[in-house]
Amino acid sequence: MSRTAVLTDDQWERIRPLLPSSDGKRGRPFRDDRPVVEGILYRYRCGIAWRDVPEQFGPWQTVWKRHRRYSADGTWDRILAALLTDAQKVQLIDWAVSVDSTINRAHQHATNFARDTGAGSNYTNLSDEPADHAVGRSRGGLSSKIHSLVDGAGRPLVVLVGPGQAGDAPMFPHLMRHLRVARHGPGRPRTRPGRLRADKAYSSRAIRTHLRSRGITAVIPEPADQAGHRKRRGSQGGRPPSFDAEDYKGRNVVERSFNVFKQWRGLATRYDKLALTYRGGAVLRAITVWLKDLLGDMP
């Protein structure tokens, strides 16, 4: 099998109807989508410069522009949403979800844009490029974070990106807001998991209150400083939060999910200048994960 093989015929036929068409529109017709989409996937898998995308996928300018367009207009998100709907129909989604983030070093080619680090995105509109381009300076240098909400088998449900120095807890409400899995036929989209597993970074009063108000079981350990503060307050500190240590062992699926993400060199290191396109690459990785489980192995 060729090293440049990306999608099987079945996988391509599943996503082909979900891509925009240039039929009936003014201007030059779109180039055949399959080699272009496979060129985008190949670029992120190998972590090469756009100019180095093999010619068999078409002009590199076309590959780049198509990815830029599909990342901004929500095409990749709509494809992922459609695959999640299919997975929900066959009861493939495990609603014991886990949340976490992984930090990725930003290459020097990704950091030569002017950045306003004091004005990040509010993540209500994912088609807007954030002022900081989701690049921040952490202890390891300039970096970005991929924040992910995964199902009980470690398959991505929601993917967001943010600057590397930002905390995990402030991103949690945005991840939950974007969790919407539509149903086949009538009925509202499912937005509420059965339980949520998270590490100590997510142990805040606001998060626990949010989960409790929605009837979601929190499987989050209490940090030592919070436990000490609660005990010092005596009876006013309240009871310790419930914690199922045995169930918490299932949280490792989100770490394994990040290992799968980082098999693609273009995600393990951020080469993209724009947060839009970097997140688009991460959503594409999520699409391939669900295609594999719904239709079979990737080539």
PDB file of C-alpha atoms in Angstrom:
ATOM      1  CA  MET A   1       0.000   0.000   0.000  1.00  0.00           C
ATOM      2  CA  SER A   2       1.261   3.474  -0.831  1.00  0.00           C
ATOM      3  CA  ARG A   3       2.675   5.562   2.006  1.00  0.00           C
ATOM      4  CA  THR A   4       0.519   8.437   0.779  1.00  0.00           C
ATOM      5  CA  ALA A   5      -2.752   6.477   1.131  1.00  0.00           C
ATOM      6  CA  VAL A   6      -5.089   8.410   3.425  1.00  0.00           C
ATOM      7  CA  LEU A   7      -8.780   7.471   3.060  1.00  0.00           C
ATOM      8  CA  THR A   8     -10.502   4.297   1.949  1.00  0.00           C
ATOM      9  CA  ASP A   9     -13.237   4.524  -0.682  1.00  0.00           C
ATOM     10  CA  ASP A  10     -15.942   3.885   1.934  1.00  0.00           C
ATOM     11  CA  GLN A  11     -14.607   6.619   4.200  1.00  0.00           C
ATOM     12  CA  TRP A  12     -14.443   9.090   1.336  1.00  0.00           C
ATOM     13  CA  GLU A  13     -18.004   8.310   0.232  1.00  0.00           C
ATOM     14  CA  ARG A  14     -19.184   8.956   3.796  1.00  0.00           C
ATOM     15  CA  ILE A  15     -17.797  12.485   3.958  1.00  0.00           C
ATOM     16  CA  ARG A  16     -18.073  13.487   0.283  1.00  0.00           C
ATOM     17  CA  PRO A  17     -21.750  14.586   0.420  1.00  0.00           C
ATOM     18  CA  LEU A  18     -20.983  16.770   3.434  1.00  0.00           C
ATOM     19  CA  LEU A  19     -18.433  18.920   1.595  1.00  0.00           C
ATOM     20  CA  PRO A  20     -19.465  22.229  -0.031  1.00  0.00           C
ATOM     21  CA  SER A  21     -20.091  22.196  -3.775  1.00  0.00           C
ATOM     22  CA  SER A  22     -19.231  24.896  -6.318  1.00  0.00           C
ATOM     23  CA  ASP A  23     -22.153  23.876  -8.566  1.00  0.00           C
ATOM     24  CA  GLY A  24     -24.321  26.852  -9.499  1.00  0.00           C
ATOM     25  CA  LYS A  25     -21.840  29.341  -8.052  1.00  0.00           C
ATOM     26  CA  ARG A  26     -19.940  32.034  -9.882  1.00  0.00           C
ATOM     27  CA  GLY A  27     -16.189  31.727 -10.301  1.00  0.00           C
ATOM     28  CA  ARG A  28     -13.865  28.842 -11.003  1.00  0.00           C
ATOM     29  CA  PRO A  29     -15.285  25.385 -10.120  1.00  0.00           C
ATOM     30  CA  PHE A  30     -13.684  23.521  -7.233  1.00  0.00           C
ATOM     31  CA  ARG A  31     -10.909  21.107  -8.044  1.00  0.00           C
ATOM     32  CA  ASP A  32     -11.783  17.461  -7.313  1.00  0.00           C
ATOM     33  CA  ASP A  33     -12.173  17.397  -3.543  1.00  0.00           C
ATOM     34  CA  ARG A  34     -10.752  13.963  -2.760  1.00  0.00           C
ATOM     35  CA  PRO A  35      -7.062  14.586  -3.576  1.00  0.00           C
ATOM     36  CA  VAL A  36      -7.283  18.015  -1.932  1.00  0.00           C
ATOM     37  CA  VAL A  37      -8.785  16.653   1.309  1.00  0.00           C
ATOM     38  CA  GLU A  38      -6.310  13.777   1.334  1.00  0.00           C
ATOM     39  CA  GLY A  39      -3.507  16.296   0.800  1.00  0.00           C
ATOM     40  CA  ILE A  40      -4.662  18.203   3.893  1.00  0.00           C
ATOM     41  CA  LEU A  41      -4.734  14.998   5.950  1.00  0.00           C
ATOM     42  CA  TYR A  42      -1.324  13.977   4.609  1.00  0.00           C
ATOM     43  CA  ARG A  43       0.190  17.337   5.517  1.00  0.00           C
ATOM     44  CA  TYR A  44      -0.919  17.108   9.157  1.00  0.00           C
ATOM     45  CA  ARG A  45       0.043  13.469   9.421  1.00  0.00           C
ATOM     46  CA  CYS A  46       3.587  14.182   8.235  1.00  0.00           C
ATOM     47  CA  GLY A  47       4.054  17.690   9.668  1.00  0.00           C
ATOM     48  CA  ILE A  48       5.518  19.112   6.464  1.00  0.00           C
ATOM     49  CA  ALA A  49       5.336  22.620   5.041  1.00  0.00           C
ATOM     50  CA  TRP A  50       2.345  23.298   2.792  1.00  0.00           C
ATOM     51  CA  ARG A  51       4.744  23.898  -0.090  1.00  0.00           C
ATOM     52  CA  ASP A  52       6.083  20.358   0.350  1.00  0.00           C
ATOM     53  CA  VAL A  53       2.718  18.594  -0.097  1.00  0.00           C
ATOM     54  CA  PRO A  54       3.300  16.002  -2.879  1.00  0.00           C
ATOM     55  CA  GLU A  55       2.095  17.059  -6.337  1.00  0.00           C
ATOM     56  CA  GLN A  56      -0.251  14.074  -6.569  1.00  0.00           C
ATOM     57  CA  PHE A  57      -2.607  15.959  -4.229  1.00  0.00           C
ATOM     58  CA  GLY A  58      -2.721  18.987  -6.517  1.00  0.00           C
ATOM     59  CA  PRO A  59      -1.212  22.480  -6.197  1.00  0.00           C
ATOM     60  CA  TRP A  60      -0.207  23.183  -2.619  1.00  0.00           C
ATOM     61  CA  GLN A  61      -1.936  26.571  -2.810  1.00  0.00           C
ATOM     62  CA  THR A  62      -5.241  24.822  -3.490  1.00  0.00           C
ATOM     63  CA  VAL A  63      -4.704  22.395  -0.607  1.00  0.00           C
ATOM     64  CA  TRP A  64      -3.946  25.250   1.792  1.00  0.00           C
ATOM     65  CA  LYS A  65      -6.775  27.520   0.648  1.00  0.00           C
ATOM     66  CA  ARG A  66      -9.340  24.717   0.838  1.00  0.00           C
ATOM     67  CA  HIS A  67      -8.284  23.877   4.391  1.00  0.00           C
ATOM     68  CA  ARG A  68      -8.370  27.542   5.354  1.00  0.00           C
ATOM     69  CA  ARG A  69     -11.896  27.863   3.927  1.00  0.00           C
ATOM     70  CA  TYR A  70     -13.259  24.659   5.447  1.00  0.00           C
ATOM     71  CA  SER A  71     -11.773  25.492   8.859  1.00  0.00           C
ATOM     72  CA  ALA A  72     -13.398  28.945   8.901  1.00  0.00           C
ATOM     73  CA  ASP A  73     -16.813  28.106   7.432  1.00  0.00           C
ATOM     74  CA  GLY A  74     -17.426  25.178   9.791  1.00  0.00           C
ATOM     75  CA  THR A  75     -17.187  22.391   7.195  1.00  0.00           C
ATOM     76  CA  TRP A  76     -14.921  20.210   9.329  1.00  0.00           C
ATOM     77  CA  ASP A  77     -17.162  20.765  12.358  1.00  0.00           C
ATOM     78  CA  ARG A  78     -20.275  19.798  10.379  1.00  0.00           C
ATOM     79  CA  ILE A  79     -18.616  16.583   9.208  1.00  0.00           C
ATOM     80  CA  LEU A  80     -17.614  15.679  12.769  1.00  0.00           C
ATOM     81  CA  ALA A  81     -21.150  16.469  13.965  1.00  0.00           C
ATOM     82  CA  ALA A  82     -22.637  14.199  11.283  1.00  0.00           C
ATOM     83  CA  LEU A  83     -20.329  11.338  12.284  1.00  0.00           C
ATOM     84  CA  LEU A  84     -21.268  11.801  15.947  1.00  0.00           C
ATOM     85  CA  THR A  85     -24.942  11.604  14.972  1.00  0.00           C
ATOM     86  CA  ASP A  86     -24.256   8.320  13.165  1.00  0.00           C
ATOM     87  CA  ALA A  87     -22.369   7.027  16.191  1.00  0.00           C
ATOM     88  CA  GLN A  88     -25.234   8.001  18.499  1.00  0.00           C
ATOM     89  CA  LYS A  89     -27.702   6.181  16.249  1.00  0.00           C
ATOM     90  CA  VAL A  90     -25.833   2.872  16.644  1.00  0.00           C
ATOM     91  CA  GLN A  91     -25.173   3.580  20.354  1.00  0.00           C
ATOM     92  CA  LEU A  92     -21.427   3.757  19.823  1.00  0.00           C
ATOM     93  CA  ILE A  93     -20.869   6.797  22.063  1.00  0.00           C
ATOM     94  CA  ASP A  94     -19.988   6.053  25.700  1.00  0.00           C
ATOM     95  CA  TRP A  95     -21.379   8.996  27.657  1.00  0.00           C
ATOM     96  CA  ALA A  96     -18.989   8.613  30.592  1.00  0.00           C
ATOM     97  CA  VAL A  97     -16.842  11.444  29.266  1.00  0.00           C
ATOM     98  CA  SER A  98     -13.383  12.704  30.239  1.00  0.00           C
ATOM     99  CA  VAL A  99     -11.828  16.141  29.801  1.00  0.00           C
ATOM    100  CA  ASP A 100      -8.249  17.383  29.711  1.00  0.00           C
ATOM    101  CA  SER A 101      -5.767  19.374  27.655  1.00  0.00           C
ATOM    102  CA  THR A 102      -2.369  18.735  26.109  1.00  0.00           C
ATOM    103  CA  ILE A 103       0.300  21.328  25.470  1.00  0.00           C
ATOM    104  CA  ASN A 104       2.112  21.508  22.129  1.00  0.00           C
ATOM    105  CA  ARG A 105       5.182  23.529  21.296  1.00  0.00           C
ATOM    106  CA  ALA A 106       4.690  26.202  18.657  1.00  0.00           C
ATOM    107  CA  HIS A 107       7.257  26.190  15.862  1.00  0.00           C
ATOM    108  CA  GLN A 108       8.937  29.496  15.062  1.00  0.00           C
ATOM    109  CA  HIS A 109       6.985  29.657  11.778  1.00  0.00           C
ATOM    110  CA  ALA A 110       3.751  29.703  13.791  1.00  0.00           C
ATOM    111  CA  THR A 111       4.725  32.605  16.023  1.00  0.00           C
ATOM    112  CA  ASN A 112       5.696  35.457  13.703  1.00  0.00           C
ATOM    113  CA  PHE A 113       2.232  37.042  13.678  1.00  0.00           C
ATOM    114  CA  ALA A 114       1.528  40.058  15.866  1.00  0.00           C
ATOM    115  CA  ARG A 115      -0.424  38.865  18.906  1.00  0.00           C
ATOM    116  CA  ASP A 116      -2.623  40.627  21.436  1.00  0.00           C
ATOM    117  CA  THR A 117      -2.127  38.301  24.382  1.00  0.00           C
ATOM    118  CA  GLY A 118      -4.520  40.268  26.570  1.00  0.00           C
ATOM    119  CA  ALA A 119      -7.555  39.641  24.369  1.00  0.00           C
ATOM    120  CA  GLY A 120      -8.253  35.994  23.789  1.00  0.00           C
ATOM    121  CA  SER A 121     -11.285  34.466  22.100  1.00  0.00           C
ATOM    122  CA  ASN A 122     -14.490  33.820  24.013  1.00  0.00           C
ATOM    123  CA  TYR A 123     -15.082  30.665  21.893  1.00  0.00           C
ATOM    124  CA  THR A 124     -18.684  31.554  21.162  1.00  0.00           C
ATOM    125  CA  ASN A 125     -17.895  31.828  17.448  1.00  0.00           C
ATOM    126  CA  LEU A 126     -15.310  29.321  16.261  1.00  0.00           C
ATOM    127  CA  SER A 127     -15.045  31.014  12.848  1.00  0.00           C
ATOM    128  CA  ASP A 128     -13.375  34.069  14.432  1.00  0.00           C
ATOM    129  CA  GLU A 129      -9.587  34.112  14.661  1.00  0.00           C
ATOM    130  CA  PRO A 130      -8.640  34.956  18.285  1.00  0.00           C
ATOM    131  CA  ALA A 131      -6.467  38.014  18.818  1.00  0.00           C
ATOM    132  CA  ASP A 132      -3.736  35.934  20.468  1.00  0.00           C
ATOM    133  CA  HIS A 133      -3.915  33.237  17.723  1.00  0.00           C
ATOM    134  CA  ALA A 134      -4.060  30.683  20.591  1.00  0.00           C
ATOM    135  CA  VAL A 135      -0.315  31.071  21.196  1.00  0.00           C
ATOM    136  CA  GLY A 136       1.020  31.862  24.661  1.00  0.00           C
ATOM    137  CA  ARG A 137       4.277  31.725  26.565  1.00  0.00           C
ATOM    138  CA  SER A 138       4.435  28.913  29.094  1.00  0.00           C
ATOM    139  CA  ARG A 139       7.464  27.509  30.941  1.00  0.00           C
ATOM    140  CA  GLY A 140       8.395  25.560  27.831  1.00  0.00           C
ATOM    141  CA  GLY A 141       8.284  28.595  25.563  1.00  0.00           C
ATOM    142  CA  LEU A 142       5.662  29.619  23.024  1.00  0.00           C
ATOM    143  CA  SER A 143       2.978  26.949  22.898  1.00  0.00           C
ATOM    144  CA  SER A 144      -0.668  26.091  22.319  1.00  0.00           C
ATOM    145  CA  LYS A 145      -3.064  23.755  24.073  1.00  0.00           C
ATOM    146  CA  ILE A 146      -5.556  21.340  22.580  1.00  0.00           C
ATOM    147  CA  HIS A 147      -8.538  20.990  24.931  1.00  0.00           C
ATOM    148  CA  SER A 148     -10.664  17.924  24.347  1.00  0.00           C
ATOM    149  CA  LEU A 149     -13.814  16.304  25.659  1.00  0.00           C
ATOM    150  CA  VAL A 150     -13.794  12.571  24.837  1.00  0.00           C
ATOM    151  CA  ASP A 151     -16.244   9.723  25.290  1.00  0.00           C
ATOM    152  CA  GLY A 152     -15.599   6.697  27.468  1.00  0.00           C
ATOM    153  CA  ALA A 153     -13.568   5.046  24.714  1.00  0.00           C
ATOM    154  CA  GLY A 154     -11.335   8.092  24.204  1.00  0.00           C
ATOM    155  CA  ARG A 155     -12.954   9.322  20.976  1.00  0.00           C
ATOM    156  CA  PRO A 156     -13.146  13.126  20.631  1.00  0.00           C
ATOM    157  CA  LEU A 157     -16.514  14.824  21.064  1.00  0.00           C
ATOM    158  CA  VAL A 158     -15.349  18.459  21.276  1.00  0.00           C
ATOM    159  CA  VAL A 159     -11.977  19.964  20.326  1.00  0.00           C
ATOM    160  CA  LEU A 160     -10.860  23.528  21.109  1.00  0.00           C
ATOM    161  CA  VAL A 161      -7.470  25.232  21.112  1.00  0.00           C
ATOM    162  CA  GLY A 162      -6.071  27.900  23.411  1.00  0.00           C
ATOM    163  CA  PRO A 163      -2.779  29.493  24.454  1.00  0.00           C
ATOM    164  CA  GLY A 164      -0.293  27.300  26.275  1.00  0.00           C
ATOM    165  CA  GLN A 165      -0.150  29.328  29.502  1.00  0.00           C
ATOM    166  CA  ALA A 166      -3.932  29.389  30.035  1.00  0.00           C
ATOM    167  CA  GLY A 167      -5.573  27.258  32.700  1.00  0.00           C
ATOM    168  CA  ASP A 168      -7.791  24.259  32.008  1.00  0.00           C
ATOM    169  CA  ALA A 169     -10.777  25.110  34.226  1.00  0.00           C
ATOM    170  CA  PRO A 170     -11.761  28.340  32.387  1.00  0.00           C
ATOM    171  CA  MET A 171     -12.052  26.371  29.144  1.00  0.00           C
ATOM    172  CA  PHE A 172     -14.425  23.794  30.647  1.00  0.00           C
ATOM    173  CA  PRO A 173     -17.682  25.794  30.192  1.00  0.00           C
ATOM    174  CA  HIS A 174     -16.834  26.358  26.516  1.00  0.00           C
ATOM    175  CA  LEU A 175     -16.214  22.634  25.961  1.00  0.00           C
ATOM    176  CA  MET A 176     -19.560  21.781  27.551  1.00  0.00           C
ATOM    177  CA  ARG A 177     -21.337  24.490  25.546  1.00  0.00           C
ATOM    178  CA  HIS A 178     -20.133  22.944  22.283  1.00  0.00           C
ATOM    179  CA  LEU A 179     -21.160  19.405  23.268  1.00  0.00           C
ATOM    180  CA  ARG A 180     -24.206  18.812  21.050  1.00  0.00           C
ATOM    181  CA  VAL A 181     -24.857  15.453  19.407  1.00  0.00           C
ATOM    182  CA  ALA A 182     -27.912  15.550  17.160  1.00  0.00           C
ATOM    183  CA  ARG A 183     -30.260  12.588  16.888  1.00  0.00           C
ATOM    184  CA  HIS A 184     -31.554  10.866  13.756  1.00  0.00           C
ATOM    185  CA  GLY A 185     -35.189  11.855  13.558  1.00  0.00           C
ATOM    186  CA  PRO A 186     -37.070  13.986  16.098  1.00  0.00           C
ATOM    187  CA  GLY A 187     -35.700  15.008  19.443  1.00  0.00           C
ATOM    188  CA  ARG A 188     -33.314  17.572  20.820  1.00  0.00           C
ATOM    189  CA  PRO A 189     -29.548  17.077  20.549  1.00  0.00           C
ATOM    190  CA  ARG A 190     -27.949  15.327  23.480  1.00  0.00           C
ATOM    191  CA  THR A 191     -25.828  17.749  25.496  1.00  0.00           C
ATOM    192  CA  ARG A 192     -25.589  16.036  28.888  1.00  0.00           C
ATOM    193  CA  PRO A 193     -23.163  13.192  29.636  1.00  0.00           C
ATOM    194  CA  GLY A 194     -23.885  10.725  32.401  1.00  0.00           C
ATOM    195  CA  ARG A 195     -20.651  11.397  34.264  1.00  0.00           C
ATOM    196  CA  LEU A 196     -17.537  13.482  33.836  1.00  0.00           C
ATOM    197  CA  ARG A 197     -14.022  12.381  34.755  1.00  0.00           C
ATOM    198  CA  ALA A 198     -11.378  15.062  35.205  1.00  0.00           C
ATOM    199  CA  ASP A 199      -8.160  15.659  37.119  1.00  0.00           C
ATOM    200  CA  LYS A 200      -7.619  18.100  39.987  1.00  0.00           C
ATOM    201  CA  ALA A 201      -7.272  21.078  37.636  1.00  0.00           C
ATOM    202  CA  TYR A 202     -11.060  20.955  37.175  1.00  0.00           C
ATOM    203  CA  SER A 203     -11.897  20.775  40.892  1.00  0.00           C
ATOM    204  CA  SER A 204     -13.514  24.155  41.356  1.00  0.00           C
ATOM    205  CA  ARG A 205     -16.748  25.129  43.076  1.00  0.00           C
ATOM    206  CA  ALA A 206     -18.106  26.571  39.818  1.00  0.00           C
ATOM    207  CA  ILE A 207     -17.503  23.371  37.858  1.00  0.00           C
ATOM    208  CA  ARG A 208     -18.913  21.116  40.576  1.00  0.00           C
ATOM    209  CA  THR A 209     -21.984  23.342  40.902  1.00  0.00           C
ATOM    210  CA  HIS A 210     -22.496  23.307  37.125  1.00  0.00           C
ATOM    211  CA  LEU A 211     -22.306  19.519  36.988  1.00  0.00           C
ATOM    212  CA  ARG A 212     -24.584  19.090  39.991  1.00  0.00           C
ATOM    213  CA  SER A 213     -27.205  21.431  38.542  1.00  0.00           C
ATOM    214  CA  ARG A 214     -27.347  19.339  35.370  1.00  0.00           C
ATOM    215  CA  GLY A 215     -27.394  15.973  37.107  1.00  0.00           C
ATOM    216  CA  ILE A 216     -23.947  14.960  35.866  1.00  0.00           C
ATOM    217  CA  THR A 217     -21.876  12.806  38.221  1.00  0.00           C
ATOM    218  CA  ALA A 218     -18.512  14.458  38.927  1.00  0.00           C
ATOM    219  CA  VAL A 219     -15.557  12.091  39.193  1.00  0.00           C
ATOM    220  CA  ILE A 220     -12.945  14.669  40.176  1.00  0.00           C
ATOM    221  CA  PRO A 221     -10.398  14.307  43.014  1.00  0.00           C
ATOM    222  CA  GLU A 222     -10.137  17.103  45.571  1.00  0.00           C
ATOM    223  CA  PRO A 223      -6.738  18.861  45.695  1.00  0.00           C
ATOM    224  CA  ALA A 224      -4.930  18.949  49.042  1.00  0.00           C
ATOM    225  CA  ASP A 225      -5.172  22.740  49.335  1.00  0.00           C
ATOM    226  CA  GLN A 226      -8.943  22.706  48.830  1.00  0.00           C
ATOM    227  CA  ALA A 227      -9.328  19.873  51.334  1.00  0.00           C
ATOM    228  CA  GLY A 228      -7.209  21.765  53.879  1.00  0.00           C
ATOM    229  CA  HIS A 229      -9.215  24.957  53.398  1.00  0.00           C
ATOM    230  CA  ARG A 230     -12.478  23.062  53.848  1.00  0.00           C
ATOM    231  CA  LYS A 231     -11.258  21.399  57.059  1.00  0.00           C
ATOM    232  CA  ARG A 232     -10.032  24.683  58.539  1.00  0.00           C
ATOM    233  CA  ARG A 233     -13.543  26.097  58.211  1.00  0.00           C
ATOM    234  CA  GLY A 234     -14.891  23.280  60.350  1.00  0.00           C
ATOM    235  CA  SER A 235     -18.608  22.581  60.012  1.00  0.00           C
ATOM    236  CA  GLN A 236     -18.992  25.605  57.733  1.00  0.00           C
ATOM    237  CA  GLY A 237     -16.629  23.996  55.241  1.00  0.00           C
ATOM    238  CA  GLY A 238     -19.215  21.377  54.378  1.00  0.00           C
ATOM    239  CA  ARG A 239     -18.763  17.727  53.556  1.00  0.00           C
ATOM    240  CA  PRO A 240     -16.018  16.512  51.244  1.00  0.00           C
ATOM    241  CA  PRO A 241     -17.143  16.002  47.637  1.00  0.00           C
ATOM    242  CA  SER A 242     -17.910  12.432  46.690  1.00  0.00           C
ATOM    243  CA  PHE A 243     -15.214  10.718  44.659  1.00  0.00           C
ATOM    244  CA  ASP A 244     -15.227   7.259  43.058  1.00  0.00           C
ATOM    245  CA  ALA A 245     -11.561   6.283  42.880  1.00  0.00           C
ATOM    246  CA  GLU A 246     -12.326   3.099  40.955  1.00  0.00           C
ATOM    247  CA  ASP A 247     -14.302   4.935  38.264  1.00  0.00           C
ATOM    248  CA  TYR A 248     -11.576   7.584  38.053  1.00  0.00           C
ATOM    249  CA  LYS A 249      -9.266   4.944  36.585  1.00  0.00           C
ATOM    250  CA  GLY A 250     -11.230   5.354  33.348  1.00  0.00           C
ATOM    251  CA  ARG A 251      -9.934   8.915  32.930  1.00  0.00           C
ATOM    252  CA  ASN A 252      -6.794   7.595  31.242  1.00  0.00           C
ATOM    253  CA  VAL A 253      -8.730   7.402  27.954  1.00  0.00           C
ATOM    254  CA  VAL A 254      -8.284  11.141  27.416  1.00  0.00           C
ATOM    255  CA  GLU A 255      -4.501  10.772  27.793  1.00  0.00           C
ATOM    256  CA  ARG A 256      -4.544   7.932  25.275  1.00  0.00           C
ATOM    257  CA  SER A 257      -6.620  10.117  22.955  1.00  0.00           C
ATOM    258  CA  PHE A 258      -3.903  12.778  23.008  1.00  0.00           C
ATOM    259  CA  ASN A 259      -1.349  10.091  22.154  1.00  0.00           C
ATOM    260  CA  VAL A 260      -3.421   9.348  19.053  1.00  0.00           C
ATOM    261  CA  PHE A 261      -3.590  13.060  18.190  1.00  0.00           C
ATOM    262  CA  LYS A 262       0.156  13.427  18.498  1.00  0.00           C
ATOM    263  CA  GLN A 263       0.832  10.600  16.076  1.00  0.00           C
ATOM    264  CA  TRP A 264       0.238  13.382  13.548  1.00  0.00           C
ATOM    265  CA  ARG A 265       3.387  15.483  13.570  1.00  0.00           C
ATOM    266  CA  GLY A 266       1.495  18.569  12.387  1.00  0.00           C
ATOM    267  CA  LEU A 267      -0.487  18.492  15.655  1.00  0.00           C
ATOM    268  CA  ALA A 268       2.281  17.394  18.033  1.00  0.00           C
ATOM    269  CA  THR A 269       4.123  20.554  16.949  1.00  0.00           C
ATOM    270  CA  ARG A 270       2.123  23.570  15.882  1.00  0.00           C
ATOM    271  CA  TYR A 271       3.289  24.885  12.510  1.00  0.00           C
ATOM    272  CA  ASP A 272       0.105  26.840  11.680  1.00  0.00           C
ATOM    273  CA  LYS A 273       0.114  30.605  12.099  1.00  0.00           C
ATOM    274  CA  LEU A 274      -3.674  30.696  12.521  1.00  0.00           C
ATOM    275  CA  ALA A 275      -5.556  29.120  15.392  1.00  0.00           C
ATOM    276  CA  LEU A 276      -8.408  28.454  12.931  1.00  0.00           C
ATOM    277  CA  THR A 277      -6.337  26.156  10.743  1.00  0.00           C
ATOM    278  CA  TYR A 278      -4.555  24.486  13.660  1.00  0.00           C
ATOM    279  CA  ARG A 279      -7.879  23.647  15.257  1.00  0.00           C
ATOM    280  CA  GLY A 280      -9.129  22.533  11.836  1.00  0.00           C
ATOM    281  CA  GLY A 281      -6.304  19.996  11.730  1.00  0.00           C
ATOM    282  CA  ALA A 282      -7.247  18.733  15.189  1.00  0.00           C
ATOM    283  CA  VAL A 283     -10.911  18.373  14.152  1.00  0.00           C
ATOM    284  CA  LEU A 284      -9.754  16.449  11.067  1.00  0.00           C
ATOM    285  CA  ARG A 285      -7.904  14.048  13.359  1.00  0.00           C
ATOM    286  CA  ALA A 286     -11.121  13.576  15.332  1.00  0.00           C
ATOM    287  CA  ILE A 287     -12.963  12.879  12.057  1.00  0.00           C
ATOM    288  CA  THR A 288     -10.500  10.122  11.130  1.00  0.00           C
ATOM    289  CA  VAL A 289     -10.890   8.542  14.578  1.00  0.00           C
ATOM    290  CA  TRP A 290     -14.673   8.288  14.174  1.00  0.00           C
ATOM    291  CA  LEU A 291     -14.409   7.152  10.540  1.00  0.00           C
ATOM    292  CA  LYS A 292     -12.177   4.305  11.673  1.00  0.00           C
ATOM    293  CA  ASP A 293     -14.635   3.102  14.318  1.00  0.00           C
ATOM    294  CA  LEU A 294     -17.709   3.578  12.131  1.00  0.00           C
ATOM    295  CA  LEU A 295     -16.412   2.208   8.823  1.00  0.00           C
ATOM    296  CA  GLY A 296     -13.138   0.383   9.390  1.00  0.00           C
ATOM    297  CA  ASP A 297      -9.385   0.913   9.531  1.00  0.00           C
ATOM    298  CA  MET A 298      -7.629   3.819   7.897  1.00  0.00           C
ATOM    299  CA  PRO A 299      -5.177   2.784   5.168  1.00  0.00           C
TER     300      PRO A 299
END
